[in-house]
Amino acid sequence: MPSIKHFTAAAGTLRSRLTNTLRTRGGGEGPSRWTSPGHQDRPNGYFLNRTPLPPGQTRKWEDWELPCYVTSFLTIVILGVGLNAKPDLTLETWAHQKALERLAAKEIAASGATDE
């Protein structure tokens, strides 16, 4: 069984590698490629960081919102209707229909043979 010294050495090695990685990947101070000056570091507590409008004012829609909402609604309607109306082309359904046809043909043949 490994001794405590081995675990301590492994933990020290891991800690030193992680601190070096954090330093080189933006853990330190200075400019980062993911942020630019003028952006907030933390959220301000409002949904999507938008401050609420004064009472009595409504938010103005942006240019992309109406086409996006209309297209999304129509896509859902078309998929809902289209997927419910599609034909059943599964192998099981085809095999079931063929089995029913063969049973009907056997019954007709059996009833024709008994009538004669």
Short mmCIF file of C-alpha atoms in Angstrom, two decimals:
data_model
loop_
_atom_site.label_atom_id
_atom_site.label_comp_id
_atom_site.label_asym_id
_atom_site.label_seq_id
_atom_site.Cartn_x
_atom_site.Cartn_y
_atom_site.Cartn_z
CA MET A 1 0.00 0.00 0.00
CA PRO A 2 1.42 3.44 -0.92
CA SER A 3 2.55 5.65 1.88
CA ILE A 4 1.34 9.15 2.70
CA LYS A 5 4.55 10.58 1.18
CA HIS A 6 3.52 9.37 -2.27
CA PHE A 7 0.09 10.99 -2.01
CA THR A 8 1.64 14.24 -0.77
CA ALA A 9 4.14 14.28 -3.62
CA ALA A 10 1.43 13.58 -6.19
CA ALA A 11 -0.78 16.33 -4.76
CA GLY A 12 2.11 18.80 -4.85
CA THR A 13 2.89 17.95 -8.48
CA LEU A 14 -0.75 18.27 -9.48
CA ARG A 15 -1.11 21.59 -7.64
CA SER A 16 1.98 23.06 -9.34
CA ARG A 17 0.79 21.99 -12.79
CA LEU A 18 -2.68 23.44 -12.24
CA THR A 19 -1.38 26.78 -10.99
CA ASN A 20 0.92 27.08 -14.02
CA THR A 21 -1.99 26.26 -16.32
CA LEU A 22 -4.24 28.83 -14.71
CA ARG A 23 -1.55 31.50 -15.01
CA THR A 24 -1.04 30.90 -18.72
CA ARG A 25 -4.73 30.57 -19.59
CA GLY A 26 -6.03 33.86 -18.28
CA GLY A 27 -6.10 33.25 -14.57
CA GLY A 28 -3.91 36.29 -13.97
CA GLU A 29 -4.52 39.99 -14.38
CA GLY A 30 -4.33 41.85 -17.65
CA PRO A 31 -6.23 41.88 -20.92
CA SER A 32 -7.85 38.70 -22.06
CA ARG A 33 -8.92 37.62 -25.50
CA TRP A 34 -12.39 36.79 -24.16
CA THR A 35 -13.15 40.20 -22.67
CA SER A 36 -12.73 43.73 -23.84
CA PRO A 37 -12.79 47.04 -21.98
CA GLY A 38 -16.26 48.36 -21.23
CA HIS A 39 -17.96 45.05 -20.48
CA GLN A 40 -19.25 44.14 -17.05
CA ASP A 41 -17.34 41.57 -15.09
CA ARG A 42 -20.37 40.34 -13.18
CA PRO A 43 -24.10 40.28 -13.94
CA ASN A 44 -26.10 43.18 -12.55
CA GLY A 45 -28.97 40.99 -11.34
CA TYR A 46 -31.44 41.66 -14.16
CA PHE A 47 -32.59 39.24 -16.85
CA LEU A 48 -30.12 39.32 -19.77
CA ASN A 49 -28.35 42.22 -17.97
CA ARG A 50 -31.06 44.63 -19.14
CA THR A 51 -32.10 47.26 -16.65
CA PRO A 52 -35.87 47.60 -16.33
CA LEU A 53 -37.63 50.36 -18.22
CA PRO A 54 -39.33 53.21 -16.39
CA PRO A 55 -43.00 52.59 -15.54
CA GLY A 56 -45.36 53.10 -18.46
CA GLN A 57 -42.80 52.39 -21.18
CA THR A 58 -42.72 49.24 -23.28
CA ARG A 59 -39.69 47.60 -24.77
CA LYS A 60 -39.23 48.19 -28.50
CA TRP A 61 -38.81 45.04 -30.57
CA GLU A 62 -35.57 44.64 -32.48
CA ASP A 63 -35.53 44.07 -36.24
CA TRP A 64 -34.83 40.34 -36.04
CA GLU A 65 -37.49 39.42 -33.46
CA LEU A 66 -40.70 39.38 -35.52
CA PRO A 67 -39.31 37.26 -38.42
CA CYS A 68 -37.69 34.88 -35.95
CA TYR A 69 -40.87 34.39 -33.91
CA VAL A 70 -43.08 33.97 -36.99
CA THR A 71 -40.66 31.49 -38.57
CA SER A 72 -40.37 29.50 -35.35
CA PHE A 73 -44.16 29.32 -34.93
CA LEU A 74 -44.70 28.23 -38.54
CA THR A 75 -41.96 25.61 -38.25
CA ILE A 76 -43.62 24.10 -35.20
CA VAL A 77 -47.03 24.06 -36.91
CA ILE A 78 -45.69 22.53 -40.13
CA LEU A 79 -43.73 19.86 -38.26
CA GLY A 80 -46.68 19.08 -35.99
CA VAL A 81 -49.11 18.64 -38.88
CA GLY A 82 -46.61 16.98 -41.20
CA LEU A 83 -45.30 14.43 -38.72
CA ASN A 84 -48.81 13.45 -37.66
CA ALA A 85 -50.01 13.05 -41.25
CA LYS A 86 -47.05 11.07 -42.61
CA PRO A 87 -47.76 7.54 -43.82
CA ASP A 88 -46.74 4.60 -41.69
CA LEU A 89 -43.96 2.96 -43.67
CA THR A 90 -42.45 0.77 -40.98
CA LEU A 91 -41.44 -2.79 -41.72
CA GLU A 92 -43.73 -4.12 -38.99
CA THR A 93 -46.80 -2.48 -40.53
CA TRP A 94 -45.95 -3.84 -43.98
CA ALA A 95 -45.42 -7.36 -42.60
CA HIS A 96 -48.70 -7.17 -40.67
CA GLN A 97 -50.59 -6.18 -43.82
CA LYS A 98 -48.99 -9.03 -45.80
CA ALA A 99 -49.85 -11.51 -43.05
CA LEU A 100 -53.48 -10.38 -43.06
CA GLU A 101 -53.61 -10.72 -46.87
CA ARG A 102 -52.21 -14.26 -46.67
CA LEU A 103 -54.71 -15.22 -43.95
CA ALA A 104 -57.55 -13.86 -46.04
CA ALA A 105 -56.29 -15.78 -49.09
CA LYS A 106 -56.06 -19.01 -47.04
CA GLU A 107 -59.60 -18.51 -45.72
CA ILE A 108 -60.93 -17.93 -49.23
CA ALA A 109 -59.09 -21.02 -50.48
CA ALA A 110 -60.34 -23.08 -47.55
CA SER A 111 -63.91 -21.90 -47.97
CA GLY A 112 -63.72 -22.56 -51.73
CA ALA A 113 -62.40 -26.09 -51.13
CA THR A 114 -65.20 -26.90 -48.66
CA ASP A 115 -67.90 -25.57 -50.99
CA GLU A 116 -66.97 -27.94 -53.78
#
